[in-house]
Coordinates of C-alpha atoms in Angstrom, one line a residue:
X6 CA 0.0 0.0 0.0
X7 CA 1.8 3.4 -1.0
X8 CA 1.9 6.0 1.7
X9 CA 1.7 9.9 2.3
X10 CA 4.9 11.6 1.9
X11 CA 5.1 13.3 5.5
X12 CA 5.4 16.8 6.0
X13 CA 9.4 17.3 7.4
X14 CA 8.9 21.1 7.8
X15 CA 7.4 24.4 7.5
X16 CA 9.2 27.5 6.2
X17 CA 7.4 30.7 6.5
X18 CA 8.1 33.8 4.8
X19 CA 11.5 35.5 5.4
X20 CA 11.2 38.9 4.1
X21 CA 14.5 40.2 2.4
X22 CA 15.7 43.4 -0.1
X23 CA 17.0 42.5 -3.6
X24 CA 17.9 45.9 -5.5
X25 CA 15.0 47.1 -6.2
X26 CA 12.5 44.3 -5.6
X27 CA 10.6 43.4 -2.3
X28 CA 11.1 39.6 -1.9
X29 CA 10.6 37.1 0.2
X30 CA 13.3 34.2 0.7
X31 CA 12.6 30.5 1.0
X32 CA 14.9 28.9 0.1
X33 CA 17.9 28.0 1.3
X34 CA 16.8 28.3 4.9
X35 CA 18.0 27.1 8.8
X36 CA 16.8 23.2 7.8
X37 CA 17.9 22.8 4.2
X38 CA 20.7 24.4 1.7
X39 CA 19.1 23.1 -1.2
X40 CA 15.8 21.1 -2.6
X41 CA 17.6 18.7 -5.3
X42 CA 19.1 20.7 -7.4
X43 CA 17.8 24.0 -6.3
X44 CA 19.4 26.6 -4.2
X45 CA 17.6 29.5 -4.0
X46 CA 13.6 30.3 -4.4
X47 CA 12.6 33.6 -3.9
X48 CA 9.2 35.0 -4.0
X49 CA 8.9 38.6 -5.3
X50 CA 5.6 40.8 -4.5
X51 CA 4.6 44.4 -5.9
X52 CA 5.6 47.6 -4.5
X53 CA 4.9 50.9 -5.3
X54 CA 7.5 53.4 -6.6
X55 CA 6.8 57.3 -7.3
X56 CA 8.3 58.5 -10.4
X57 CA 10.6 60.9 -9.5
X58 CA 12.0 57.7 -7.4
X59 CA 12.8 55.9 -10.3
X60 CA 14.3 58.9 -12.6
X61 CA 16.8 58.6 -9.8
X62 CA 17.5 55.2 -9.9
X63 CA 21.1 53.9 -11.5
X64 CA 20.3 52.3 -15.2
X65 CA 21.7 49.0 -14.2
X66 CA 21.5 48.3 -10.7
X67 CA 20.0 45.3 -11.3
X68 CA 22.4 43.9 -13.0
X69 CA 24.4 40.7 -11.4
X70 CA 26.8 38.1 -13.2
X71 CA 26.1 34.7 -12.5
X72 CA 28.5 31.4 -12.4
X73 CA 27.7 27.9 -12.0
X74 CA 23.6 27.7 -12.5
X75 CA 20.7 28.3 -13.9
X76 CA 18.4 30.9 -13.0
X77 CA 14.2 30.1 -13.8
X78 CA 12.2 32.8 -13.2
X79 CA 8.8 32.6 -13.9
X80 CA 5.9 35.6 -13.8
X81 CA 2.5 34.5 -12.5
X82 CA 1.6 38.1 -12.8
X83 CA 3.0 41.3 -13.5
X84 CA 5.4 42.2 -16.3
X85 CA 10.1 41.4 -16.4
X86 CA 12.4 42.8 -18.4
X87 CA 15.8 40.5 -19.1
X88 CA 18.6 41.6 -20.5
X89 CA 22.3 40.0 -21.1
X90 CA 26.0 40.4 -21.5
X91 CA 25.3 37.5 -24.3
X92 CA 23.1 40.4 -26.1
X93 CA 19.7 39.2 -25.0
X94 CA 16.7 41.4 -24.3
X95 CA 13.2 40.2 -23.7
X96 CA 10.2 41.1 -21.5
X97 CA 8.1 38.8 -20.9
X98 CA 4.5 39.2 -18.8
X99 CA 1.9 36.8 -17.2
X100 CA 2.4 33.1 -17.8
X101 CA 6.2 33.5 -19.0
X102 CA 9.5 32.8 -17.7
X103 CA 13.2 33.6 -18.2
X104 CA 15.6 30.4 -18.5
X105 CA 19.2 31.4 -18.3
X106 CA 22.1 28.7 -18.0
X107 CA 24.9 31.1 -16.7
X108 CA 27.7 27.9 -16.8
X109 CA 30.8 29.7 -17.0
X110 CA 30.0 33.1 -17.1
X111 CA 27.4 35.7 -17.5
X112 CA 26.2 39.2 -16.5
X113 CA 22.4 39.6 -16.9
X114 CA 20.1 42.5 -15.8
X115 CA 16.5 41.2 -15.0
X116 CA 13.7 43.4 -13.4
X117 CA 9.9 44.2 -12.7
X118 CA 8.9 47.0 -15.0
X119 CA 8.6 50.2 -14.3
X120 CA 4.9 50.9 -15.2
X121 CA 4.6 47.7 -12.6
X122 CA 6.5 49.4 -9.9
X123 CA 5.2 52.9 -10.4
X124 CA 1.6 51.9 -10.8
X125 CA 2.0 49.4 -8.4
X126 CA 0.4 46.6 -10.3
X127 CA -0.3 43.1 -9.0
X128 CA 3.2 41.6 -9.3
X129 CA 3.5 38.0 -8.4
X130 CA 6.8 36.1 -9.5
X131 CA 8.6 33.1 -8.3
X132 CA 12.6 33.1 -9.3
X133 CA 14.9 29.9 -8.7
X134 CA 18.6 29.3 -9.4
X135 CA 19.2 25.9 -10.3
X136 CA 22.6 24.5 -9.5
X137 CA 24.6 22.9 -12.5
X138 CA 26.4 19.2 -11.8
X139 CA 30.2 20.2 -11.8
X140 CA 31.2 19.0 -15.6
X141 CA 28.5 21.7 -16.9
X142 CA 29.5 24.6 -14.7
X143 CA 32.2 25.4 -17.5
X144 CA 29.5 25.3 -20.3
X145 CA 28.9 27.8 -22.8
X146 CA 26.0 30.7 -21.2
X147 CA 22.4 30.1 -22.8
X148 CA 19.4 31.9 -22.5
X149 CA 15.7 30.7 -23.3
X150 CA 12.6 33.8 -23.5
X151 CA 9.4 31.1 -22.9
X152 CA 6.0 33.2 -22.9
X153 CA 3.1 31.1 -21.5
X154 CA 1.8 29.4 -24.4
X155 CA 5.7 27.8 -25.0
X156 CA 5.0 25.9 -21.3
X157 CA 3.4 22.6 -21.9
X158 CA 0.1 22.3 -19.7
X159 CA -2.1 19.2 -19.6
X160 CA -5.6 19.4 -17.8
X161 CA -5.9 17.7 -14.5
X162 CA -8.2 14.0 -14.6
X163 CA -12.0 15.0 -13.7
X164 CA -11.6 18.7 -15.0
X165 CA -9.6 19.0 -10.8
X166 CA -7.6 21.9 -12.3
X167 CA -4.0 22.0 -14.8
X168 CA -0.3 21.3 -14.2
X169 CA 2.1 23.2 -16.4
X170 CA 5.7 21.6 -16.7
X171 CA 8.4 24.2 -16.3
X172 CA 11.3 22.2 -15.7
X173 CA 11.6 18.1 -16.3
X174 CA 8.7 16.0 -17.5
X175 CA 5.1 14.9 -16.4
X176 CA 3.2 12.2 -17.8
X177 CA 4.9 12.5 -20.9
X178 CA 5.1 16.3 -21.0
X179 CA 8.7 18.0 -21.2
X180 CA 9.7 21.0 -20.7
X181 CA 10.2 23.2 -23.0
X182 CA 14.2 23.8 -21.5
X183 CA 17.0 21.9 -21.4
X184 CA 17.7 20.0 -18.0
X185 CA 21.3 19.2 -16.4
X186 CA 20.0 17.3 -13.9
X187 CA 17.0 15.0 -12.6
X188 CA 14.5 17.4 -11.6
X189 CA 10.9 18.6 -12.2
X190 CA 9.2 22.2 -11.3
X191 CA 5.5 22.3 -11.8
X192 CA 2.9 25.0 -11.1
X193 CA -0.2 22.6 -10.0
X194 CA -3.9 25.0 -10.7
X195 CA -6.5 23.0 -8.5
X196 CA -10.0 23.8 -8.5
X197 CA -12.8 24.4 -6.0
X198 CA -13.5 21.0 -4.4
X199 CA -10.8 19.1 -6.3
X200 CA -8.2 16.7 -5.4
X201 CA -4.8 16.0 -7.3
X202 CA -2.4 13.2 -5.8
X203 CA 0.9 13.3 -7.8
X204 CA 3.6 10.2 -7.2
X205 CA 6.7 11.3 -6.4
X206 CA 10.1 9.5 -6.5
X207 CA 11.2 7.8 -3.4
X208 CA 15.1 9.0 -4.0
X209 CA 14.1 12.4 -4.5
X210 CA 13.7 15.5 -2.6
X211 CA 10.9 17.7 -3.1
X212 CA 9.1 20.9 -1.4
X213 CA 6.1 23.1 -2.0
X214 CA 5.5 26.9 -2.2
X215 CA 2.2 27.6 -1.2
X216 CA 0.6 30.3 -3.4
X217 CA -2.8 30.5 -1.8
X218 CA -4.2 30.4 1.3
X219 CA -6.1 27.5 3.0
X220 CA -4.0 24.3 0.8
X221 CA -5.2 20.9 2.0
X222 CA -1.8 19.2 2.1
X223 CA -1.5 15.2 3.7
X224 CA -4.3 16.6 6.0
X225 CA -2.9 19.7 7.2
X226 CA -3.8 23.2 6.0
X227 CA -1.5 25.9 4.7
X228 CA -1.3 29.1 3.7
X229 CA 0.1 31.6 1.1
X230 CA 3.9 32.4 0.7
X231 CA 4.9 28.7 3.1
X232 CA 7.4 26.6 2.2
X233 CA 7.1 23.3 2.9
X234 CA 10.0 20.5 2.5
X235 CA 9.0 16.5 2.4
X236 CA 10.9 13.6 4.3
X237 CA 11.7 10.7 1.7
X238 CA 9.2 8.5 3.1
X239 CA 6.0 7.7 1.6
X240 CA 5.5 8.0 -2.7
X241 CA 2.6 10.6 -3.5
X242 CA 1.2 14.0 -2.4
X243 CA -2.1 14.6 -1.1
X244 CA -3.5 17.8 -2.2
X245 CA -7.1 19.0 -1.6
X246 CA -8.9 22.1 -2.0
X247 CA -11.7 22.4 0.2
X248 CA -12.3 25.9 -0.4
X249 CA -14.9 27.6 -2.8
X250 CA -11.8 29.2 -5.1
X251 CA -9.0 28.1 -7.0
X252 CA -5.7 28.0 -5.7
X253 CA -2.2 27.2 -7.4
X254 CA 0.7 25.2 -6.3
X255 CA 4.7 25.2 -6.6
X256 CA 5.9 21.8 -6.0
X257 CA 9.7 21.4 -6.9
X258 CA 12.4 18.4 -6.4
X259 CA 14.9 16.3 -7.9
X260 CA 17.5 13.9 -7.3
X261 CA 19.9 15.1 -4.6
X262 CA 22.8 17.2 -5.5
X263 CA 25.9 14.9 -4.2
X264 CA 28.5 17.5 -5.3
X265 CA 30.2 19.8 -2.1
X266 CA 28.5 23.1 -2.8
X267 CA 30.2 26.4 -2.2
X268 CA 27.8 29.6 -2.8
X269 CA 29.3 33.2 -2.6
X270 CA 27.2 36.0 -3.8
X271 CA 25.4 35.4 -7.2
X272 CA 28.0 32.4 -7.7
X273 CA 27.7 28.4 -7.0
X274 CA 30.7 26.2 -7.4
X275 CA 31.8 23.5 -5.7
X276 CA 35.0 24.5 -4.0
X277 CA 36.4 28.2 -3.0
X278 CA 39.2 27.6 -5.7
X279 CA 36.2 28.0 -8.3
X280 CA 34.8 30.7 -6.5
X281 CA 37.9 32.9 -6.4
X282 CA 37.9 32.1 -10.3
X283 CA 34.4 33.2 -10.8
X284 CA 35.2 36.3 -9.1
X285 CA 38.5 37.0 -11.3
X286 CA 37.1 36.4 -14.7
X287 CA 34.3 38.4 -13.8
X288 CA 36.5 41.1 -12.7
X289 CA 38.6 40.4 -15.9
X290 CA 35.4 41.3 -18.6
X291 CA 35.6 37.7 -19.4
X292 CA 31.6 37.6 -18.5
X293 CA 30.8 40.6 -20.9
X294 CA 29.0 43.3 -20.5
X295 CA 25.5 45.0 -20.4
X296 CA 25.0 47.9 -22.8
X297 CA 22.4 49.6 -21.5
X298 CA 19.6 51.7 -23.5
X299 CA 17.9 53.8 -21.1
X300 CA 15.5 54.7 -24.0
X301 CA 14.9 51.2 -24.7
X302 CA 14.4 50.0 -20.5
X303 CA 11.0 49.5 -20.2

C-alpha cells in the first residue's frame, strides 16, 4: 500500500531586499541548503515606486553576473524585463519565464517594469537558481525567452484543475528547456473542491510553495507564501482544496545534488578555488557586458 509523503517542515516567509524588488526568501533556509538541485527560491511581490524615485535610480543596478547555475524565473503576474551580456533582451509578462544557464559566465540585468512598480500593479513572481552538476558549470551561457503558451500544460483528470511543466517532464510532458539534472518544477492550478495526488520518487527531494491560502496538504492546511519540505518517506502527495476558489501550487524536487556546494554571492561552485575564479574572470570582462539603453528600459 503506498503511503503519504510526511510533512518534514514548515518554512514561513523571510522577508529580504533584492535591489529594487521586495522579496521574500525561501529557500535556502536554517533546515535545508538546497531542494535537489535548487538553491535559491525567492518570491517577489509588488511595490509601489513614485516616479521621481525611479528617474533617480542607477540604469543598471540590477544587474548581477552569475557562475555555476541556472536561473528560472517565472511571472505569475506582472510584467520582467531580461537583459544579457550574451546580447539578449526580452520582457516577458503573465504566464512566461526567463531560462538562463549562466555555466561559465554571464552578467544579466532582469527586473519588474517600471509601469509595474510605479503603478504598483499586481506583481507576483517566483525566481529559482538551479545548481549545475560540476562538468557543466564550464559550459557555454544560454538563454531561453518562454511566454506562457511555450510551457506545456495538460488538464488535470475529472476537469480537478491544470499542471504546467516548467522544468523536467510529467506524464509525458517535457519541458520546454534543457535539463542538467533530474529534476521537475511544476505550477499545480487545482480547482474548488478538487483533489490531485501526484507520485513522487522515493530518491528524490521535493518541497512546495504555497501560493494561496487554505491548501489541504497530507491533512494539514497551509497558507500563502509557506514553504514546505518533504521527508523521503512515503510516494505521492495529497492535495485538496476544500475551499470555494481556485488556488495554485509550486511543487519542486529532484535527485539530490551529491557534489560539495560552495555559494558566494550570485555564484555556485563547488570549492572556493572556483569561487575565487568566478570572481577573477568576472573582474577580468571575461563575462561581458550590459550595454544599456535607457531609451529602450522599459
Amino acid at each position: 500500500m503506498k503511503m503519504k509523503k510526511k510533512v518534514q517542515f514548515i518554512i514561513r516567509n523571510q522577508p529580504v531586499r533584492v535591489d529594487e524588488e521586495a522579496a521574500h526568501r525561501v529557500l535556502p533556509n536554517k533546515n535545508v541548503q538546497a531542494i535537489g538541485p535548487f538553491v535559491l527560491l525567492e518570491y517577489i511581490l509588488a511595490y509601489k515606486e513614485s516616479s521621481n524615485e525611479m528617474q533617480k535610480a542607477v540604469v543598471g543596478k540590477c544587474s548581477r553576473p552569475h557562475r555555476g547555475i541556472i536561473t528560472l524565473t517565472y511571472i505569475l503576474s506582472g510584467e520582467v524585463e531580461y537583459i544579457d551580456s550574451m546580447g539578449n533582451h526580452a520582457k516577458l509578462s503573465s504566464g512566461g519565464a526567463h531560462w538562463m544557464k549562466a555555466g561559465k559566465g554571464i552578467v544579466h540585468y532582469e527586473a519588474v517594469s517600471r509601469e509595474c512598480r510605479i503603478n504598483n500593479t499586481n506583481v507576483s513572481i517566483v525566481r529559482f537558481w538551479i545548481n549545475l552538476p560540476s562538468k557543466y558549470k564550464s559550459g557555454e551561457p544560454e538563454y531561453f525567452s518562454l511566454q506562457a503558451n511555450d510551457i506545456p500544460k495538460q488538464i488535470l483528470a475529472n476537469d480537478a484543475g491544470w499542471i504546467k511543466i516548467l522544468s523536467g517532464e510529467y506524464d509525458n510532458m517535457i519541458a520546454g528547456v534543457p535539463c542538467y539534472s533530474k529534476e521537475f518544477l511544476y505550477h499545480i492550478h487545482l480547482e474548488a473542491g478538487k483533489q490531485f495526488s501526484p507520485i513522487t520518487d522515493l530518491a528524490w527531494e521535493i518541497a512546495a510553495f504555497l501560493l494561496t491560502n487554505g491548501t489541504l496538504i497530507n491533512d494539514m492546511v497551509f497558507d500563502a507564501g509557506e514553504f514546505i519540505g518533504f521527508s523521503s518517506e512515503g510516494e505521492f502527495i495529497e492535495i485538496n482544496n476544500n475551499s470555494k476558489t481556485a488556488m495554485d501550487i509550486i511543487l519542486f524536487g529532484g535527485e539530490p545534488y551529491n557534489e560539495p556546494i560552495v555559494a558566494d554571492g550570485t555564484f555556485v561552485m563547488n570549492t572556493p578555488h572556483e569561487i575565487t575564479q568566478a570572481y577573477n574572470d568576472y573582474y577580468d570582462g571575461k563575462y561581458g557586458y550590459i550595454l544599456f539603453d535607457k531609451k529602450k528600459l522599459l
